[in-house]
Amino acid sequence: MKRPKFRELRGYAFDPSLSLKIDTATINEIVYRVPWEENLSRGPVGECVEVIDFDPTVNKFYAPVDLNDRYALAMAGLDPSKSNPQFHQQMVYAVAMTTIRNFELALGRKVLWAPRRKKGNTDEYVPRLRIYPHALREANAYYSPEKKALLFGYFQAMPADKTRHMPHALVFTCLGHGIIAHETTHAILDGMYPYYNEPSNPDVLAFH
């Protein structure tokens, strides 16, 4: 049987809050077409990214999603959900892989991550970018050049518009398409040229 080219995974197109508005609900859920990885394992853990779902604020590992489960394959992954950690894992994987694929199509080559600098001024090859969907209990998300990882936070909402968020409801940055793509791009640029982090001129920081 011919191997599929893509794995279809459902997710949010923009932000979960837009699914609560009548005029945007129909456009906020899409199906990502992620390059098929034959050896994708639970996490998901693939060739170039690995999702590690450890929440240090409660000292807990969440069970890793299995995107090779027959029901997940049949249903294009898990249902979009703000409360399901396994969907959060699916979401960060889908958007990160889509971003990586877009860069690879533009570059004409595979994306490589920045090496890890070790003692003795030697470099260690980094095969996979690590993604932590629940790494921080704060309204923040960032790429860590030291950890070679994306760290996403979550926090309690204090919304100006109560029709979009219930007060004190949890908001997860790992469910924002733009946030995931933005942080993945930081990691890709660090792999292309690490000195883009050095503000030698205004154009350098403009890349980030």
mmCIF file with all atom_site columns, C-alpha atoms in Angstrom:
data_model
loop_
_atom_site.group_PDB
_atom_site.id
_atom_site.type_symbol
_atom_site.label_atom_id
_atom_site.label_alt_id
_atom_site.label_comp_id
_atom_site.label_asym_id
_atom_site.label_entity_id
_atom_site.label_seq_id
_atom_site.pdbx_PDB_ins_code
_atom_site.Cartn_x
_atom_site.Cartn_y
_atom_site.Cartn_z
_atom_site.occupancy
_atom_site.B_iso_or_equiv
_atom_site.pdbx_formal_charge
_atom_site.auth_seq_id
_atom_site.auth_comp_id
_atom_site.auth_asym_id
_atom_site.auth_atom_id
_atom_site.pdbx_PDB_model_num
ATOM 1   C CA . MET A 1 1   ? 0.000   0.000  0.000  1.00 0.00 ? 1   MET A CA 1
ATOM 2   C CA . LYS A 1 2   ? 1.234   3.472  -0.889 1.00 0.00 ? 2   LYS A CA 1
ATOM 3   C CA . ARG A 1 3   ? 2.332   5.574  2.077  1.00 0.00 ? 3   ARG A CA 1
ATOM 4   C CA . PRO A 1 4   ? 0.308   8.799  2.560  1.00 0.00 ? 4   PRO A CA 1
ATOM 5   C CA . LYS A 1 5   ? 2.049   12.122 2.018  1.00 0.00 ? 5   LYS A CA 1
ATOM 6   C CA . PHE A 1 6   ? 0.225   13.941 4.782  1.00 0.00 ? 6   PHE A CA 1
ATOM 7   C CA . ARG A 1 7   ? -1.286  13.356 8.206  1.00 0.00 ? 7   ARG A CA 1
ATOM 8   C CA . GLU A 1 8   ? -4.491  15.318 8.734  1.00 0.00 ? 8   GLU A CA 1
ATOM 9   C CA . LEU A 1 9   ? -4.896  16.905 12.174 1.00 0.00 ? 9   LEU A CA 1
ATOM 10  C CA . ARG A 1 10  ? -7.657  19.194 13.347 1.00 0.00 ? 10  ARG A CA 1
ATOM 11  C CA . GLY A 1 11  ? -6.872  22.388 15.206 1.00 0.00 ? 11  GLY A CA 1
ATOM 12  C CA . TYR A 1 12  ? -7.640  26.054 15.712 1.00 0.00 ? 12  TYR A CA 1
ATOM 13  C CA . ALA A 1 13  ? -6.951  28.391 12.817 1.00 0.00 ? 13  ALA A CA 1
ATOM 14  C CA . PHE A 1 14  ? -6.470  31.421 15.060 1.00 0.00 ? 14  PHE A CA 1
ATOM 15  C CA . ASP A 1 15  ? -7.372  31.278 18.751 1.00 0.00 ? 15  ASP A CA 1
ATOM 16  C CA . PRO A 1 16  ? -9.888  29.186 20.770 1.00 0.00 ? 16  PRO A CA 1
ATOM 17  C CA . SER A 1 17  ? -11.828 32.276 21.820 1.00 0.00 ? 17  SER A CA 1
ATOM 18  C CA . LEU A 1 18  ? -12.925 32.889 18.224 1.00 0.00 ? 18  LEU A CA 1
ATOM 19  C CA . SER A 1 19  ? -14.899 29.652 18.343 1.00 0.00 ? 19  SER A CA 1
ATOM 20  C CA . LEU A 1 20  ? -17.237 31.366 20.815 1.00 0.00 ? 20  LEU A CA 1
ATOM 21  C CA . LYS A 1 21  ? -18.231 34.131 18.391 1.00 0.00 ? 21  LYS A CA 1
ATOM 22  C CA . ILE A 1 22  ? -20.991 33.450 15.870 1.00 0.00 ? 22  ILE A CA 1
ATOM 23  C CA . ASP A 1 23  ? -19.269 35.358 13.077 1.00 0.00 ? 23  ASP A CA 1
ATOM 24  C CA . THR A 1 24  ? -15.911 33.549 13.450 1.00 0.00 ? 24  THR A CA 1
ATOM 25  C CA . ALA A 1 25  ? -16.812 30.097 14.804 1.00 0.00 ? 25  ALA A CA 1
ATOM 26  C CA . THR A 1 26  ? -17.126 28.540 11.340 1.00 0.00 ? 26  THR A CA 1
ATOM 27  C CA . ILE A 1 27  ? -13.661 29.648 10.230 1.00 0.00 ? 27  ILE A CA 1
ATOM 28  C CA . ASN A 1 28  ? -11.726 28.985 13.434 1.00 0.00 ? 28  ASN A CA 1
ATOM 29  C CA . GLU A 1 29  ? -11.378 25.203 13.109 1.00 0.00 ? 29  GLU A CA 1
ATOM 30  C CA . ILE A 1 30  ? -9.299  23.797 10.261 1.00 0.00 ? 30  ILE A CA 1
ATOM 31  C CA . VAL A 1 31  ? -7.508  20.611 9.289  1.00 0.00 ? 31  VAL A CA 1
ATOM 32  C CA . TYR A 1 32  ? -3.724  20.844 9.108  1.00 0.00 ? 32  TYR A CA 1
ATOM 33  C CA . ARG A 1 33  ? -1.985  18.677 6.514  1.00 0.00 ? 33  ARG A CA 1
ATOM 34  C CA . VAL A 1 34  ? 1.245   17.725 8.246  1.00 0.00 ? 34  VAL A CA 1
ATOM 35  C CA . PRO A 1 35  ? 4.007   15.823 6.405  1.00 0.00 ? 35  PRO A CA 1
ATOM 36  C CA . TRP A 1 36  ? 3.561   12.122 7.135  1.00 0.00 ? 36  TRP A CA 1
ATOM 37  C CA . GLU A 1 37  ? 6.134   10.663 9.533  1.00 0.00 ? 37  GLU A CA 1
ATOM 38  C CA . GLU A 1 38  ? 6.308   6.888  9.384  1.00 0.00 ? 38  GLU A CA 1
ATOM 39  C CA . ASN A 1 39  ? 8.035   6.523  12.746 1.00 0.00 ? 39  ASN A CA 1
ATOM 40  C CA . LEU A 1 40  ? 6.026   9.083  14.697 1.00 0.00 ? 40  LEU A CA 1
ATOM 41  C CA . SER A 1 41  ? 5.727   7.928  18.316 1.00 0.00 ? 41  SER A CA 1
ATOM 42  C CA . ARG A 1 42  ? 3.654   9.048  21.293 1.00 0.00 ? 42  ARG A CA 1
ATOM 43  C CA . GLY A 1 43  ? 4.253   12.601 22.341 1.00 0.00 ? 43  GLY A CA 1
ATOM 44  C CA . PRO A 1 44  ? 4.244   13.238 19.450 1.00 0.00 ? 44  PRO A CA 1
ATOM 45  C CA . VAL A 1 45  ? 7.933   12.559 18.841 1.00 0.00 ? 45  VAL A CA 1
ATOM 46  C CA . GLY A 1 46  ? 9.081   12.693 15.243 1.00 0.00 ? 46  GLY A CA 1
ATOM 47  C CA . GLU A 1 47  ? 12.191  13.318 13.198 1.00 0.00 ? 47  GLU A CA 1
ATOM 48  C CA . CYS A 1 48  ? 12.670  16.994 14.061 1.00 0.00 ? 48  CYS A CA 1
ATOM 49  C CA . VAL A 1 49  ? 10.381  17.849 16.997 1.00 0.00 ? 49  VAL A CA 1
ATOM 50  C CA . GLU A 1 50  ? 9.423   16.172 20.266 1.00 0.00 ? 50  GLU A CA 1
ATOM 51  C CA . VAL A 1 51  ? 6.558   17.242 22.488 1.00 0.00 ? 51  VAL A CA 1
ATOM 52  C CA . ILE A 1 52  ? 7.271   16.768 26.195 1.00 0.00 ? 52  ILE A CA 1
ATOM 53  C CA . ASP A 1 53  ? 4.234   17.589 28.289 1.00 0.00 ? 53  ASP A CA 1
ATOM 54  C CA . PHE A 1 54  ? 5.548   18.208 31.783 1.00 0.00 ? 54  PHE A CA 1
ATOM 55  C CA . ASP A 1 55  ? 3.886   20.862 33.935 1.00 0.00 ? 55  ASP A CA 1
ATOM 56  C CA . PRO A 1 56  ? 6.372   21.990 36.617 1.00 0.00 ? 56  PRO A CA 1
ATOM 57  C CA . THR A 1 57  ? 3.736   24.025 38.472 1.00 0.00 ? 57  THR A CA 1
ATOM 58  C CA . VAL A 1 58  ? 1.950   20.807 39.493 1.00 0.00 ? 58  VAL A CA 1
ATOM 59  C CA . ASN A 1 59  ? 4.950   18.464 39.008 1.00 0.00 ? 59  ASN A CA 1
ATOM 60  C CA . LYS A 1 60  ? 3.025   16.308 36.542 1.00 0.00 ? 60  LYS A CA 1
ATOM 61  C CA . PHE A 1 61  ? 3.540   14.624 33.183 1.00 0.00 ? 61  PHE A CA 1
ATOM 62  C CA . TYR A 1 62  ? 0.427   14.491 30.987 1.00 0.00 ? 62  TYR A CA 1
ATOM 63  C CA . ALA A 1 63  ? -0.132  11.292 29.023 1.00 0.00 ? 63  ALA A CA 1
ATOM 64  C CA . PRO A 1 64  ? 1.311   11.693 25.509 1.00 0.00 ? 64  PRO A CA 1
ATOM 65  C CA . VAL A 1 65  ? -1.047  11.636 22.555 1.00 0.00 ? 65  VAL A CA 1
ATOM 66  C CA . ASP A 1 66  ? -0.872  8.733  20.099 1.00 0.00 ? 66  ASP A CA 1
ATOM 67  C CA . LEU A 1 67  ? -1.555  10.139 16.650 1.00 0.00 ? 67  LEU A CA 1
ATOM 68  C CA . ASN A 1 68  ? -1.224  6.644  15.159 1.00 0.00 ? 68  ASN A CA 1
ATOM 69  C CA . ASP A 1 69  ? -4.272  5.428  17.062 1.00 0.00 ? 69  ASP A CA 1
ATOM 70  C CA . ARG A 1 70  ? -6.769  4.119  14.506 1.00 0.00 ? 70  ARG A CA 1
ATOM 71  C CA . TYR A 1 71  ? -9.527  6.451  15.700 1.00 0.00 ? 71  TYR A CA 1
ATOM 72  C CA . ALA A 1 72  ? -7.188  9.447  15.613 1.00 0.00 ? 72  ALA A CA 1
ATOM 73  C CA . LEU A 1 73  ? -6.218  8.551  12.054 1.00 0.00 ? 73  LEU A CA 1
ATOM 74  C CA . ALA A 1 74  ? -9.841  8.091  11.018 1.00 0.00 ? 74  ALA A CA 1
ATOM 75  C CA . MET A 1 75  ? -11.022 11.347 12.620 1.00 0.00 ? 75  MET A CA 1
ATOM 76  C CA . ALA A 1 76  ? -8.101  13.615 11.623 1.00 0.00 ? 76  ALA A CA 1
ATOM 77  C CA . GLY A 1 77  ? -6.837  13.632 15.193 1.00 0.00 ? 77  GLY A CA 1
ATOM 78  C CA . LEU A 1 78  ? -8.517  14.680 18.396 1.00 0.00 ? 78  LEU A CA 1
ATOM 79  C CA . ASP A 1 79  ? -11.388 17.161 18.631 1.00 0.00 ? 79  ASP A CA 1
ATOM 80  C CA . PRO A 1 80  ? -10.241 20.751 19.245 1.00 0.00 ? 80  PRO A CA 1
ATOM 81  C CA . SER A 1 81  ? -10.505 21.310 22.980 1.00 0.00 ? 81  SER A CA 1
ATOM 82  C CA . LYS A 1 82  ? -9.259  23.909 25.454 1.00 0.00 ? 82  LYS A CA 1
ATOM 83  C CA . SER A 1 83  ? -9.304  21.377 28.305 1.00 0.00 ? 83  SER A CA 1
ATOM 84  C CA . ASN A 1 84  ? -7.676  18.282 26.786 1.00 0.00 ? 84  ASN A CA 1
ATOM 85  C CA . PRO A 1 85  ? -3.853  18.195 27.233 1.00 0.00 ? 85  PRO A CA 1
ATOM 86  C CA . GLN A 1 86  ? -3.543  15.586 24.464 1.00 0.00 ? 86  GLN A CA 1
ATOM 87  C CA . PHE A 1 87  ? -5.181  17.991 22.020 1.00 0.00 ? 87  PHE A CA 1
ATOM 88  C CA . HIS A 1 88  ? -2.755  20.692 23.157 1.00 0.00 ? 88  HIS A CA 1
ATOM 89  C CA . GLN A 1 89  ? 0.075   18.320 22.209 1.00 0.00 ? 89  GLN A CA 1
ATOM 90  C CA . GLN A 1 90  ? -1.548  17.691 18.822 1.00 0.00 ? 90  GLN A CA 1
ATOM 91  C CA . MET A 1 91  ? -1.984  21.427 18.223 1.00 0.00 ? 91  MET A CA 1
ATOM 92  C CA . VAL A 1 92  ? 1.630   22.426 18.898 1.00 0.00 ? 92  VAL A CA 1
ATOM 93  C CA . TYR A 1 93  ? 2.888   19.535 16.772 1.00 0.00 ? 93  TYR A CA 1
ATOM 94  C CA . ALA A 1 94  ? 0.599   20.369 13.847 1.00 0.00 ? 94  ALA A CA 1
ATOM 95  C CA . VAL A 1 95  ? 1.444   24.077 13.725 1.00 0.00 ? 95  VAL A CA 1
ATOM 96  C CA . ALA A 1 96  ? 5.170   23.619 14.384 1.00 0.00 ? 96  ALA A CA 1
ATOM 97  C CA . MET A 1 97  ? 5.447   21.022 11.614 1.00 0.00 ? 97  MET A CA 1
ATOM 98  C CA . THR A 1 98  ? 3.444   23.210 9.223  1.00 0.00 ? 98  THR A CA 1
ATOM 99  C CA . THR A 1 99  ? 5.767   26.142 9.934  1.00 0.00 ? 99  THR A CA 1
ATOM 100 C CA . ILE A 1 100 ? 8.848   23.957 9.456  1.00 0.00 ? 100 ILE A CA 1
ATOM 101 C CA . ARG A 1 101 ? 7.500   22.627 6.151  1.00 0.00 ? 101 ARG A CA 1
ATOM 102 C CA . ASN A 1 102 ? 6.855   26.162 4.863  1.00 0.00 ? 102 ASN A CA 1
ATOM 103 C CA . PHE A 1 103 ? 10.448  27.145 5.664  1.00 0.00 ? 103 PHE A CA 1
ATOM 104 C CA . GLU A 1 104 ? 11.822  24.007 4.025  1.00 0.00 ? 104 GLU A CA 1
ATOM 105 C CA . LEU A 1 105 ? 9.847   24.690 0.850  1.00 0.00 ? 105 LEU A CA 1
ATOM 106 C CA . ALA A 1 106 ? 11.253  28.225 0.754  1.00 0.00 ? 106 ALA A CA 1
ATOM 107 C CA . LEU A 1 107 ? 14.828  27.241 1.634  1.00 0.00 ? 107 LEU A CA 1
ATOM 108 C CA . GLY A 1 108 ? 14.949  24.133 -0.542 1.00 0.00 ? 108 GLY A CA 1
ATOM 109 C CA . ARG A 1 109 ? 16.534  22.119 2.267  1.00 0.00 ? 109 ARG A CA 1
ATOM 110 C CA . LYS A 1 110 ? 15.856  20.597 5.670  1.00 0.00 ? 110 LYS A CA 1
ATOM 111 C CA . VAL A 1 111 ? 15.603  22.848 8.709  1.00 0.00 ? 111 VAL A CA 1
ATOM 112 C CA . LEU A 1 112 ? 18.464  22.342 11.197 1.00 0.00 ? 112 LEU A CA 1
ATOM 113 C CA . TRP A 1 113 ? 18.404  23.387 14.844 1.00 0.00 ? 113 TRP A CA 1
ATOM 114 C CA . ALA A 1 114 ? 21.201  25.359 16.457 1.00 0.00 ? 114 ALA A CA 1
ATOM 115 C CA . PRO A 1 115 ? 23.743  23.058 18.126 1.00 0.00 ? 115 PRO A CA 1
ATOM 116 C CA . ARG A 1 116 ? 24.047  22.906 21.887 1.00 0.00 ? 116 ARG A CA 1
ATOM 117 C CA . ARG A 1 117 ? 27.277  24.513 23.103 1.00 0.00 ? 117 ARG A CA 1
ATOM 118 C CA . LYS A 1 118 ? 29.152  22.273 25.545 1.00 0.00 ? 118 LYS A CA 1
ATOM 119 C CA . LYS A 1 119 ? 32.157  22.699 27.780 1.00 0.00 ? 119 LYS A CA 1
ATOM 120 C CA . GLY A 1 120 ? 35.412  22.969 25.908 1.00 0.00 ? 120 GLY A CA 1
ATOM 121 C CA . ASN A 1 121 ? 33.756  25.127 23.237 1.00 0.00 ? 121 ASN A CA 1
ATOM 122 C CA . THR A 1 122 ? 32.390  22.092 21.398 1.00 0.00 ? 122 THR A CA 1
ATOM 123 C CA . ASP A 1 123 ? 29.005  21.779 19.750 1.00 0.00 ? 123 ASP A CA 1
ATOM 124 C CA . GLU A 1 124 ? 26.489  18.959 20.210 1.00 0.00 ? 124 GLU A CA 1
ATOM 125 C CA . TYR A 1 125 ? 24.079  18.114 17.400 1.00 0.00 ? 125 TYR A CA 1
ATOM 126 C CA . VAL A 1 126 ? 20.417  18.727 18.303 1.00 0.00 ? 126 VAL A CA 1
ATOM 127 C CA . PRO A 1 127 ? 18.195  16.376 16.275 1.00 0.00 ? 127 PRO A CA 1
ATOM 128 C CA . ARG A 1 128 ? 14.853  17.586 17.645 1.00 0.00 ? 128 ARG A CA 1
ATOM 129 C CA . LEU A 1 129 ? 13.349  20.812 18.893 1.00 0.00 ? 129 LEU A CA 1
ATOM 130 C CA . ARG A 1 130 ? 11.592  20.194 22.209 1.00 0.00 ? 130 ARG A CA 1
ATOM 131 C CA . ILE A 1 131 ? 8.122   21.623 22.764 1.00 0.00 ? 131 ILE A CA 1
ATOM 132 C CA . TYR A 1 132 ? 6.615   22.020 26.237 1.00 0.00 ? 132 TYR A CA 1
ATOM 133 C CA . PRO A 1 133 ? 2.886   22.913 25.974 1.00 0.00 ? 133 PRO A CA 1
ATOM 134 C CA . HIS A 1 134 ? 2.450   23.589 29.721 1.00 0.00 ? 134 HIS A CA 1
ATOM 135 C CA . ALA A 1 135 ? 5.877   24.844 30.821 1.00 0.00 ? 135 ALA A CA 1
ATOM 136 C CA . LEU A 1 136 ? 4.908   28.096 32.557 1.00 0.00 ? 136 LEU A CA 1
ATOM 137 C CA . ARG A 1 137 ? 2.148   29.410 34.788 1.00 0.00 ? 137 ARG A CA 1
ATOM 138 C CA . GLU A 1 138 ? 2.235   32.883 33.251 1.00 0.00 ? 138 GLU A CA 1
ATOM 139 C CA . ALA A 1 139 ? 1.035   34.844 30.244 1.00 0.00 ? 139 ALA A CA 1
ATOM 140 C CA . ASN A 1 140 ? 4.102   34.121 28.165 1.00 0.00 ? 140 ASN A CA 1
ATOM 141 C CA . ALA A 1 141 ? 5.641   31.835 25.571 1.00 0.00 ? 141 ALA A CA 1
ATOM 142 C CA . TYR A 1 142 ? 9.183   31.831 24.270 1.00 0.00 ? 142 TYR A CA 1
ATOM 143 C CA . TYR A 1 143 ? 11.975  29.966 22.524 1.00 0.00 ? 143 TYR A CA 1
ATOM 144 C CA . SER A 1 144 ? 14.889  29.078 24.796 1.00 0.00 ? 144 SER A CA 1
ATOM 145 C CA . PRO A 1 145 ? 18.226  29.032 22.894 1.00 0.00 ? 145 PRO A CA 1
ATOM 146 C CA . GLU A 1 146 ? 19.836  27.288 25.884 1.00 0.00 ? 146 GLU A CA 1
ATOM 147 C CA . LYS A 1 147 ? 17.280  24.481 26.095 1.00 0.00 ? 147 LYS A CA 1
ATOM 148 C CA . LYS A 1 148 ? 16.620  24.356 22.330 1.00 0.00 ? 148 LYS A CA 1
ATOM 149 C CA . ALA A 1 149 ? 12.967  24.266 23.261 1.00 0.00 ? 149 ALA A CA 1
ATOM 150 C CA . LEU A 1 150 ? 9.665   26.109 22.932 1.00 0.00 ? 150 LEU A CA 1
ATOM 151 C CA . LEU A 1 151 ? 8.038   26.847 26.278 1.00 0.00 ? 151 LEU A CA 1
ATOM 152 C CA . PHE A 1 152 ? 4.360   27.763 26.395 1.00 0.00 ? 152 PHE A CA 1
ATOM 153 C CA . GLY A 1 153 ? 2.552   29.246 29.377 1.00 0.00 ? 153 GLY A CA 1
ATOM 154 C CA . TYR A 1 154 ? -1.011  29.357 30.628 1.00 0.00 ? 154 TYR A CA 1
ATOM 155 C CA . PHE A 1 155 ? -2.791  31.806 32.900 1.00 0.00 ? 155 PHE A CA 1
ATOM 156 C CA . GLN A 1 156 ? -6.137  32.914 34.271 1.00 0.00 ? 156 GLN A CA 1
ATOM 157 C CA . ALA A 1 157 ? -8.094  35.265 32.042 1.00 0.00 ? 157 ALA A CA 1
ATOM 158 C CA . MET A 1 158 ? -9.121  38.740 33.134 1.00 0.00 ? 158 MET A CA 1
ATOM 159 C CA . PRO A 1 159 ? -10.969 39.598 29.911 1.00 0.00 ? 159 PRO A CA 1
ATOM 160 C CA . ALA A 1 160 ? -12.194 42.991 28.808 1.00 0.00 ? 160 ALA A CA 1
ATOM 161 C CA . ASP A 1 161 ? -14.759 41.128 26.689 1.00 0.00 ? 161 ASP A CA 1
ATOM 162 C CA . LYS A 1 162 ? -16.526 38.510 28.802 1.00 0.00 ? 162 LYS A CA 1
ATOM 163 C CA . THR A 1 163 ? -18.160 36.988 25.728 1.00 0.00 ? 163 THR A CA 1
ATOM 164 C CA . ARG A 1 164 ? -14.738 35.705 24.622 1.00 0.00 ? 164 ARG A CA 1
ATOM 165 C CA . HIS A 1 165 ? -13.357 34.440 27.930 1.00 0.00 ? 165 HIS A CA 1
ATOM 166 C CA . MET A 1 166 ? -14.964 33.569 31.221 1.00 0.00 ? 166 MET A CA 1
ATOM 167 C CA . PRO A 1 167 ? -13.267 35.509 34.029 1.00 0.00 ? 167 PRO A CA 1
ATOM 168 C CA . HIS A 1 168 ? -10.528 33.390 35.645 1.00 0.00 ? 168 HIS A CA 1
ATOM 169 C CA . ALA A 1 169 ? -10.810 30.721 32.934 1.00 0.00 ? 169 ALA A CA 1
ATOM 170 C CA . LEU A 1 170 ? -7.465  29.308 31.863 1.00 0.00 ? 170 LEU A CA 1
ATOM 171 C CA . VAL A 1 171 ? -5.921  30.631 28.665 1.00 0.00 ? 171 VAL A CA 1
ATOM 172 C CA . PHE A 1 172 ? -3.329  28.404 26.978 1.00 0.00 ? 172 PHE A CA 1
ATOM 173 C CA . THR A 1 173 ? -0.750  30.049 24.736 1.00 0.00 ? 173 THR A CA 1
ATOM 174 C CA . CYS A 1 174 ? -0.091  26.630 23.151 1.00 0.00 ? 174 CYS A CA 1
ATOM 175 C CA . LEU A 1 175 ? -3.480  26.880 21.419 1.00 0.00 ? 175 LEU A CA 1
ATOM 176 C CA . GLY A 1 176 ? -2.736  30.091 19.526 1.00 0.00 ? 176 GLY A CA 1
ATOM 177 C CA . HIS A 1 177 ? -1.699  29.358 15.939 1.00 0.00 ? 177 HIS A CA 1
ATOM 178 C CA . GLY A 1 178 ? 0.193   32.646 15.632 1.00 0.00 ? 178 GLY A CA 1
ATOM 179 C CA . ILE A 1 179 ? 2.036   32.124 18.920 1.00 0.00 ? 179 ILE A CA 1
ATOM 180 C CA . ILE A 1 180 ? 3.194   28.617 17.991 1.00 0.00 ? 180 ILE A CA 1
ATOM 181 C CA . ALA A 1 181 ? 4.323   29.680 14.504 1.00 0.00 ? 181 ALA A CA 1
ATOM 182 C CA . HIS A 1 182 ? 6.101   32.741 15.942 1.00 0.00 ? 182 HIS A CA 1
ATOM 183 C CA . GLU A 1 183 ? 8.098   30.766 18.505 1.00 0.00 ? 183 GLU A CA 1
ATOM 184 C CA . THR A 1 184 ? 8.923   28.009 16.018 1.00 0.00 ? 184 THR A CA 1
ATOM 185 C CA . THR A 1 185 ? 10.311  30.658 13.680 1.00 0.00 ? 185 THR A CA 1
ATOM 186 C CA . HIS A 1 186 ? 12.600  31.943 16.449 1.00 0.00 ? 186 HIS A CA 1
ATOM 187 C CA . ALA A 1 187 ? 14.027  28.420 16.715 1.00 0.00 ? 187 ALA A CA 1
ATOM 188 C CA . ILE A 1 188 ? 14.441  28.100 12.940 1.00 0.00 ? 188 ILE A CA 1
ATOM 189 C CA . LEU A 1 189 ? 16.248  31.447 12.681 1.00 0.00 ? 189 LEU A CA 1
ATOM 190 C CA . ASP A 1 190 ? 18.530  30.468 15.576 1.00 0.00 ? 190 ASP A CA 1
ATOM 191 C CA . GLY A 1 191 ? 19.480  27.364 13.613 1.00 0.00 ? 191 GLY A CA 1
ATOM 192 C CA . MET A 1 192 ? 20.111  29.346 10.442 1.00 0.00 ? 192 MET A CA 1
ATOM 193 C CA . TYR A 1 193 ? 22.296  31.978 12.050 1.00 0.00 ? 193 TYR A CA 1
ATOM 194 C CA . PRO A 1 194 ? 22.584  32.277 15.864 1.00 0.00 ? 194 PRO A CA 1
ATOM 195 C CA . TYR A 1 195 ? 24.019  35.785 15.714 1.00 0.00 ? 195 TYR A CA 1
ATOM 196 C CA . TYR A 1 196 ? 20.617  37.097 14.628 1.00 0.00 ? 196 TYR A CA 1
ATOM 197 C CA . ASN A 1 197 ? 20.153  37.438 18.408 1.00 0.00 ? 197 ASN A CA 1
ATOM 198 C CA . GLU A 1 198 ? 22.986  39.974 18.575 1.00 0.00 ? 198 GLU A CA 1
ATOM 199 C CA . PRO A 1 199 ? 21.731  43.565 18.015 1.00 0.00 ? 199 PRO A CA 1
ATOM 200 C CA . SER A 1 200 ? 24.649  44.588 15.789 1.00 0.00 ? 200 SER A CA 1
ATOM 201 C CA . ASN A 1 201 ? 22.252  46.665 13.651 1.00 0.00 ? 201 ASN A CA 1
ATOM 202 C CA . PRO A 1 202 ? 18.485  47.286 13.506 1.00 0.00 ? 202 PRO A CA 1
ATOM 203 C CA . ASP A 1 203 ? 17.967  44.856 10.617 1.00 0.00 ? 203 ASP A CA 1
ATOM 204 C CA . VAL A 1 204 ? 19.294  41.907 12.615 1.00 0.00 ? 204 VAL A CA 1
ATOM 205 C CA . LEU A 1 205 ? 16.644  42.115 15.333 1.00 0.00 ? 205 LEU A CA 1
ATOM 206 C CA . ALA A 1 206 ? 14.032  42.792 12.644 1.00 0.00 ? 206 ALA A CA 1
ATOM 207 C CA . PHE A 1 207 ? 14.368  39.148 11.601 1.00 0.00 ? 207 PHE A CA 1
ATOM 208 C CA . HIS A 1 208 ? 13.081  38.143 15.030 1.00 0.00 ? 208 HIS A CA 1
#
